[in-house]
Amino acid sequence: QLQLVESGGGSVEAGGSLTLSCGFSDDADKYYMGWFRQGEGNEREGVAATLTGGAITYYADSVKGRFTIDRDNTKNTLDLLMDNLQPADTAMYYCAAAPPSLDFLNQPLDSRHYQIWGLGAQVTVSA
């Protein structure tokens, strides 16, 4: 059973940077993977996603140019590098995995495609 474990959350001032890391088990290389977030009172939002090899990536408009998703199957890690963080980025961030499908390729940031989720890591950005 694939397991995902997030780490690296914390608190930072606006304009700062953080890197989240998601460790996954060996059988994750066949899955598409992504990062989601959910702020207090908000619905879960897709942030970034990547296919099995990590070369093809997708980003929400709200983070494009500031966040980078980086998948390394040799280290079994999925990182989310976050720059120029803003208070609106404050949320619980989740790593997730999805089985490959054509539906995923049409909507890679749709949480309904993802079947396996980590427990989350909190990111808090102060003004």
JSON list of N, CA, C and O in Angstrom, two decimals, residues 27-65:
[
{"chain": "A", "resi": 27, "resn": "ASP", "atom": "N", "xyz": [6.65, 1.82, -4.59]},
{"chain": "A", "resi": 27, "resn": "ASP", "atom": "CA", "xyz": [5.69, 1.52, -5.64]},
{"chain": "A", "resi": 27, "resn": "ASP", "atom": "C", "xyz": [4.97, 2.76, -6.15]},
{"chain": "A", "resi": 27, "resn": "ASP", "atom": "O", "xyz": [3.99, 2.66, -6.88]},
{"chain": "A", "resi": 28, "resn": "ALA", "atom": "N", "xyz": [5.45, 3.95, -5.76]},
{"chain": "A", "resi": 28, "resn": "ALA", "atom": "CA", "xyz": [4.78, 5.18, -6.18]},
{"chain": "A", "resi": 28, "resn": "ALA", "atom": "C", "xyz": [5.17, 5.61, -7.58]},
{"chain": "A", "resi": 28, "resn": "ALA", "atom": "O", "xyz": [4.57, 6.54, -8.12]},
{"chain": "A", "resi": 29, "resn": "ASP", "atom": "N", "xyz": [6.18, 4.99, -8.18]},
{"chain": "A", "resi": 29, "resn": "ASP", "atom": "CA", "xyz": [6.67, 5.49, -9.46]},
{"chain": "A", "resi": 29, "resn": "ASP", "atom": "C", "xyz": [5.66, 5.32, -10.59]},
{"chain": "A", "resi": 29, "resn": "ASP", "atom": "O", "xyz": [5.83, 5.92, -11.65]},
{"chain": "A", "resi": 30, "resn": "LYS", "atom": "N", "xyz": [4.61, 4.54, -10.39]},
{"chain": "A", "resi": 30, "resn": "LYS", "atom": "CA", "xyz": [3.60, 4.38, -11.41]},
{"chain": "A", "resi": 30, "resn": "LYS", "atom": "C", "xyz": [2.45, 5.38, -11.25]},
{"chain": "A", "resi": 30, "resn": "LYS", "atom": "O", "xyz": [1.52, 5.39, -12.05]},
{"chain": "A", "resi": 31, "resn": "TYR", "atom": "N", "xyz": [2.50, 6.19, -10.21]},
{"chain": "A", "resi": 31, "resn": "TYR", "atom": "CA", "xyz": [1.42, 7.14, -9.93]},
{"chain": "A", "resi": 31, "resn": "TYR", "atom": "C", "xyz": [1.77, 8.55, -10.40]},
{"chain": "A", "resi": 31, "resn": "TYR", "atom": "O", "xyz": [2.92, 8.96, -10.36]},
{"chain": "A", "resi": 32, "resn": "TYR", "atom": "N", "xyz": [0.74, 9.28, -10.81]},
{"chain": "A", "resi": 32, "resn": "TYR", "atom": "CA", "xyz": [0.86, 10.73, -10.92]},
{"chain": "A", "resi": 32, "resn": "TYR", "atom": "C", "xyz": [0.76, 11.28, -9.50]},
{"chain": "A", "resi": 32, "resn": "TYR", "atom": "O", "xyz": [0.12, 10.69, -8.64]},
{"chain": "A", "resi": 33, "resn": "MET", "atom": "N", "xyz": [1.39, 12.45, -9.27]},
{"chain": "A", "resi": 33, "resn": "MET", "atom": "CA", "xyz": [1.38, 12.98, -7.91]},
{"chain": "A", "resi": 33, "resn": "MET", "atom": "C", "xyz": [1.14, 14.48, -7.92]},
{"chain": "A", "resi": 33, "resn": "MET", "atom": "O", "xyz": [1.41, 15.16, -8.93]},
{"chain": "A", "resi": 34, "resn": "GLY", "atom": "N", "xyz": [0.64, 14.97, -6.79]},
{"chain": "A", "resi": 34, "resn": "GLY", "atom": "CA", "xyz": [0.36, 16.40, -6.72]},
{"chain": "A", "resi": 34, "resn": "GLY", "atom": "C", "xyz": [0.36, 16.93, -5.30]},
{"chain": "A", "resi": 34, "resn": "GLY", "atom": "O", "xyz": [0.43, 16.17, -4.34]},
{"chain": "A", "resi": 35, "resn": "TRP", "atom": "N", "xyz": [0.30, 18.25, -5.21]},
{"chain": "A", "resi": 35, "resn": "TRP", "atom": "CA", "xyz": [0.17, 18.96, -3.94]},
{"chain": "A", "resi": 35, "resn": "TRP", "atom": "C", "xyz": [-1.15, 19.72, -3.93]},
{"chain": "A", "resi": 35, "resn": "TRP", "atom": "O", "xyz": [-1.49, 20.38, -4.93]},
{"chain": "A", "resi": 36, "resn": "PHE", "atom": "N", "xyz": [-1.84, 19.63, -2.82]},
{"chain": "A", "resi": 36, "resn": "PHE", "atom": "CA", "xyz": [-3.08, 20.35, -2.62]},
{"chain": "A", "resi": 36, "resn": "PHE", "atom": "C", "xyz": [-2.97, 21.16, -1.33]},
{"chain": "A", "resi": 36, "resn": "PHE", "atom": "O", "xyz": [-2.10, 20.91, -0.49]},
{"chain": "A", "resi": 37, "resn": "ARG", "atom": "N", "xyz": [-3.87, 22.11, -1.16]},
{"chain": "A", "resi": 37, "resn": "ARG", "atom": "CA", "xyz": [-3.92, 22.87, 0.09]},
{"chain": "A", "resi": 37, "resn": "ARG", "atom": "C", "xyz": [-5.35, 23.19, 0.45]},
{"chain": "A", "resi": 37, "resn": "ARG", "atom": "O", "xyz": [-6.22, 23.26, -0.41]},
{"chain": "A", "resi": 38, "resn": "GLN", "atom": "N", "xyz": [-5.55, 23.37, 1.75]},
{"chain": "A", "resi": 38, "resn": "GLN", "atom": "CA", "xyz": [-6.88, 23.74, 2.24]},
{"chain": "A", "resi": 38, "resn": "GLN", "atom": "C", "xyz": [-6.71, 24.73, 3.37]},
{"chain": "A", "resi": 38, "resn": "GLN", "atom": "O", "xyz": [-6.19, 24.38, 4.44]},
{"chain": "A", "resi": 39, "resn": "GLY", "atom": "N", "xyz": [-7.13, 25.95, 3.12]},
{"chain": "A", "resi": 39, "resn": "GLY", "atom": "CA", "xyz": [-7.11, 26.97, 4.15]},
{"chain": "A", "resi": 39, "resn": "GLY", "atom": "C", "xyz": [-8.37, 26.90, 4.99]},
{"chain": "A", "resi": 39, "resn": "GLY", "atom": "O", "xyz": [-9.37, 26.30, 4.58]},
{"chain": "A", "resi": 40, "resn": "GLU", "atom": "N", "xyz": [-8.36, 27.53, 6.13]},
{"chain": "A", "resi": 40, "resn": "GLU", "atom": "CA", "xyz": [-9.50, 27.49, 7.04]},
{"chain": "A", "resi": 40, "resn": "GLU", "atom": "C", "xyz": [-10.73, 28.06, 6.36]},
{"chain": "A", "resi": 40, "resn": "GLU", "atom": "O", "xyz": [-10.70, 29.18, 5.83]},
{"chain": "A", "resi": 41, "resn": "GLY", "atom": "N", "xyz": [-11.79, 27.29, 6.32]},
{"chain": "A", "resi": 41, "resn": "GLY", "atom": "CA", "xyz": [-13.04, 27.73, 5.72]},
{"chain": "A", "resi": 41, "resn": "GLY", "atom": "C", "xyz": [-13.08, 27.63, 4.21]},
{"chain": "A", "resi": 41, "resn": "GLY", "atom": "O", "xyz": [-14.07, 28.03, 3.59]},
{"chain": "A", "resi": 42, "resn": "ASN", "atom": "N", "xyz": [-12.01, 27.10, 3.61]},
{"chain": "A", "resi": 42, "resn": "ASN", "atom": "CA", "xyz": [-11.94, 27.00, 2.15]},
{"chain": "A", "resi": 42, "resn": "ASN", "atom": "C", "xyz": [-12.01, 25.54, 1.69]},
{"chain": "A", "resi": 42, "resn": "ASN", "atom": "O", "xyz": [-11.74, 24.62, 2.46]},
{"chain": "A", "resi": 43, "resn": "GLU", "atom": "N", "xyz": [-12.35, 25.35, 0.44]},
{"chain": "A", "resi": 43, "resn": "GLU", "atom": "CA", "xyz": [-12.32, 24.01, -0.15]},
{"chain": "A", "resi": 43, "resn": "GLU", "atom": "C", "xyz": [-10.87, 23.64, -0.49]},
{"chain": "A", "resi": 43, "resn": "GLU", "atom": "O", "xyz": [-10.01, 24.50, -0.64]},
{"chain": "A", "resi": 44, "resn": "ARG", "atom": "N", "xyz": [-10.64, 22.34, -0.61]},
{"chain": "A", "resi": 44, "resn": "ARG", "atom": "CA", "xyz": [-9.31, 21.88, -1.00]},
{"chain": "A", "resi": 44, "resn": "ARG", "atom": "C", "xyz": [-9.01, 22.33, -2.43]},
{"chain": "A", "resi": 44, "resn": "ARG", "atom": "O", "xyz": [-9.84, 22.19, -3.33]},
{"chain": "A", "resi": 45, "resn": "GLU", "atom": "N", "xyz": [-7.80, 22.84, -2.62]},
{"chain": "A", "resi": 45, "resn": "GLU", "atom": "CA", "xyz": [-7.40, 23.44, -3.90]},
{"chain": "A", "resi": 45, "resn": "GLU", "atom": "C", "xyz": [-6.15, 22.75, -4.43]},
{"chain": "A", "resi": 45, "resn": "GLU", "atom": "O", "xyz": [-5.18, 22.56, -3.68]},
{"chain": "A", "resi": 46, "resn": "GLY", "atom": "N", "xyz": [-6.17, 22.40, -5.70]},
{"chain": "A", "resi": 46, "resn": "GLY", "atom": "CA", "xyz": [-4.99, 21.83, -6.32]},
{"chain": "A", "resi": 46, "resn": "GLY", "atom": "C", "xyz": [-3.94, 22.91, -6.53]},
{"chain": "A", "resi": 46, "resn": "GLY", "atom": "O", "xyz": [-4.26, 23.99, -7.04]},
{"chain": "A", "resi": 47, "resn": "VAL", "atom": "N", "xyz": [-2.70, 22.63, -6.18]},
{"chain": "A", "resi": 47, "resn": "VAL", "atom": "CA", "xyz": [-1.62, 23.61, -6.26]},
{"chain": "A", "resi": 47, "resn": "VAL", "atom": "C", "xyz": [-0.68, 23.28, -7.41]},
{"chain": "A", "resi": 47, "resn": "VAL", "atom": "O", "xyz": [-0.36, 24.14, -8.23]},
{"chain": "A", "resi": 48, "resn": "ALA", "atom": "N", "xyz": [-0.22, 22.03, -7.46]},
{"chain": "A", "resi": 48, "resn": "ALA", "atom": "CA", "xyz": [0.73, 21.62, -8.49]},
{"chain": "A", "resi": 48, "resn": "ALA", "atom": "C", "xyz": [0.65, 20.11, -8.65]},
{"chain": "A", "resi": 48, "resn": "ALA", "atom": "O", "xyz": [0.29, 19.39, -7.72]},
{"chain": "A", "resi": 49, "resn": "ALA", "atom": "N", "xyz": [1.00, 19.63, -9.85]},
{"chain": "A", "resi": 49, "resn": "ALA", "atom": "CA", "xyz": [0.97, 18.20, -10.11]},
{"chain": "A", "resi": 49, "resn": "ALA", "atom": "C", "xyz": [2.04, 17.83, -11.11]},
{"chain": "A", "resi": 49, "resn": "ALA", "atom": "O", "xyz": [2.55, 18.69, -11.85]},
{"chain": "A", "resi": 50, "resn": "THR", "atom": "N", "xyz": [2.38, 16.54, -11.13]},
{"chain": "A", "resi": 50, "resn": "THR", "atom": "CA", "xyz": [3.38, 16.07, -12.07]},
{"chain": "A", "resi": 50, "resn": "THR", "atom": "C", "xyz": [3.07, 14.63, -12.47]},
{"chain": "A", "resi": 50, "resn": "THR", "atom": "O", "xyz": [2.43, 13.89, -11.70]},
{"chain": "A", "resi": 51, "resn": "LEU", "atom": "N", "xyz": [3.53, 14.23, -13.63]},
{"chain": "A", "resi": 51, "resn": "LEU", "atom": "CA", "xyz": [3.33, 12.86, -14.09]},
{"chain": "A", "resi": 51, "resn": "LEU", "atom": "C", "xyz": [4.40, 11.94, -13.49]},
{"chain": "A", "resi": 51, "resn": "LEU", "atom": "O", "xyz": [5.18, 12.37, -12.66]},
{"chain": "A", "resi": 52, "resn": "THR", "atom": "N", "xyz": [4.45, 10.70, -13.93]},
{"chain": "A", "resi": 52, "resn": "THR", "atom": "CA", "xyz": [5.31, 9.72, -13.27]},
{"chain": "A", "resi": 52, "resn": "THR", "atom": "C", "xyz": [6.79, 10.07, -13.30]},
{"chain": "A", "resi": 52, "resn": "THR", "atom": "O", "xyz": [7.52, 9.84, -12.35]},
{"chain": "A", "resi": 53, "resn": "GLY", "atom": "N", "xyz": [7.26, 10.65, -14.40]},
{"chain": "A", "resi": 53, "resn": "GLY", "atom": "CA", "xyz": [8.68, 10.96, -14.52]},
{"chain": "A", "resi": 53, "resn": "GLY", "atom": "C", "xyz": [9.09, 12.27, -13.90]},
{"chain": "A", "resi": 53, "resn": "GLY", "atom": "O", "xyz": [10.28, 12.49, -13.64]},
{"chain": "A", "resi": 54, "resn": "GLY", "atom": "N", "xyz": [8.13, 13.16, -13.67]},
{"chain": "A", "resi": 54, "resn": "GLY", "atom": "CA", "xyz": [8.43, 14.44, -13.06]},
{"chain": "A", "resi": 54, "resn": "GLY", "atom": "C", "xyz": [8.75, 15.56, -14.02]},
{"chain": "A", "resi": 54, "resn": "GLY", "atom": "O", "xyz": [8.87, 16.72, -13.62]},
{"chain": "A", "resi": 55, "resn": "ALA", "atom": "N", "xyz": [8.90, 15.25, -15.31]},
{"chain": "A", "resi": 55, "resn": "ALA", "atom": "CA", "xyz": [9.29, 16.29, -16.26]},
{"chain": "A", "resi": 55, "resn": "ALA", "atom": "C", "xyz": [8.12, 17.19, -16.65]},
{"chain": "A", "resi": 55, "resn": "ALA", "atom": "O", "xyz": [8.30, 18.37, -16.97]},
{"chain": "A", "resi": 56, "resn": "ILE", "atom": "N", "xyz": [6.92, 16.64, -16.66]},
{"chain": "A", "resi": 56, "resn": "ILE", "atom": "CA", "xyz": [5.72, 17.40, -17.03]},
{"chain": "A", "resi": 56, "resn": "ILE", "atom": "C", "xyz": [5.04, 17.86, -15.75]},
{"chain": "A", "resi": 56, "resn": "ILE", "atom": "O", "xyz": [4.75, 17.04, -14.88]},
{"chain": "A", "resi": 57, "resn": "THR", "atom": "N", "xyz": [4.79, 19.16, -15.66]},
{"chain": "A", "resi": 57, "resn": "THR", "atom": "CA", "xyz": [4.23, 19.72, -14.45]},
{"chain": "A", "resi": 57, "resn": "THR", "atom": "C", "xyz": [3.04, 20.63, -14.76]},
{"chain": "A", "resi": 57, "resn": "THR", "atom": "O", "xyz": [2.91, 21.14, -15.88]},
{"chain": "A", "resi": 58, "resn": "TYR", "atom": "N", "xyz": [2.19, 20.82, -13.76]},
{"chain": "A", "resi": 58, "resn": "TYR", "atom": "CA", "xyz": [1.01, 21.65, -13.87]},
{"chain": "A", "resi": 58, "resn": "TYR", "atom": "C", "xyz": [0.94, 22.51, -12.60]},
{"chain": "A", "resi": 58, "resn": "TYR", "atom": "O", "xyz": [1.29, 22.05, -11.52]},
{"chain": "A", "resi": 59, "resn": "TYR", "atom": "N", "xyz": [0.45, 23.76, -12.76]},
{"chain": "A", "resi": 59, "resn": "TYR", "atom": "CA", "xyz": [0.35, 24.66, -11.63]},
{"chain": "A", "resi": 59, "resn": "TYR", "atom": "C", "xyz": [-0.96, 25.42, -11.64]},
{"chain": "A", "resi": 59, "resn": "TYR", "atom": "O", "xyz": [-1.48, 25.77, -12.71]},
{"chain": "A", "resi": 60, "resn": "ALA", "atom": "N", "xyz": [-1.48, 25.69, -10.46]},
{"chain": "A", "resi": 60, "resn": "ALA", "atom": "CA", "xyz": [-2.60, 26.59, -10.34]},
{"chain": "A", "resi": 60, "resn": "ALA", "atom": "C", "xyz": [-2.12, 28.00, -10.67]},
{"chain": "A", "resi": 60, "resn": "ALA", "atom": "O", "xyz": [-0.98, 28.36, -10.40]},
{"chain": "A", "resi": 61, "resn": "ASP", "atom": "N", "xyz": [-3.01, 28.81, -11.24]},
{"chain": "A", "resi": 61, "resn": "ASP", "atom": "CA", "xyz": [-2.63, 30.18, -11.62]},
{"chain": "A", "resi": 61, "resn": "ASP", "atom": "C", "xyz": [-2.15, 30.97, -10.41]},
{"chain": "A", "resi": 61, "resn": "ASP", "atom": "O", "xyz": [-1.27, 31.82, -10.52]},
{"chain": "A", "resi": 62, "resn": "SER", "atom": "N", "xyz": [-2.71, 30.68, -9.24]},
{"chain": "A", "resi": 62, "resn": "SER", "atom": "CA", "xyz": [-2.39, 31.44, -8.04]},
{"chain": "A", "resi": 62, "resn": "SER", "atom": "C", "xyz": [-0.95, 31.24, -7.57]},
{"chain": "A", "resi": 62, "resn": "SER", "atom": "O", "xyz": [-0.44, 32.05, -6.79]},
{"chain": "A", "resi": 63, "resn": "VAL", "atom": "N", "xyz": [-0.29, 30.18, -8.02]},
{"chain": "A", "resi": 63, "resn": "VAL", "atom": "CA", "xyz": [1.07, 29.91, -7.55]},
{"chain": "A", "resi": 63, "resn": "VAL", "atom": "C", "xyz": [2.09, 29.88, -8.68]},
{"chain": "A", "resi": 63, "resn": "VAL", "atom": "O", "xyz": [3.30, 29.76, -8.43]},
{"chain": "A", "resi": 64, "resn": "LYS", "atom": "N", "xyz": [1.62, 30.00, -9.91]},
{"chain": "A", "resi": 64, "resn": "LYS", "atom": "CA", "xyz": [2.52, 29.91, -11.07]},
{"chain": "A", "resi": 64, "resn": "LYS", "atom": "C", "xyz": [3.60, 30.99, -10.97]},
{"chain": "A", "resi": 64, "resn": "LYS", "atom": "O", "xyz": [3.31, 32.16, -10.71]},
{"chain": "A", "resi": 65, "resn": "GLY", "atom": "N", "xyz": [4.84, 30.59, -11.16]},
{"chain": "A", "resi": 65, "resn": "GLY", "atom": "CA", "xyz": [5.95, 31.53, -11.07]},
{"chain": "A", "resi": 65, "resn": "GLY", "atom": "C", "xyz": [6.53, 31.66, -9.67]},
{"chain": "A", "resi": 65, "resn": "GLY", "atom": "O", "xyz": [7.61, 32.23, -9.49]}
]
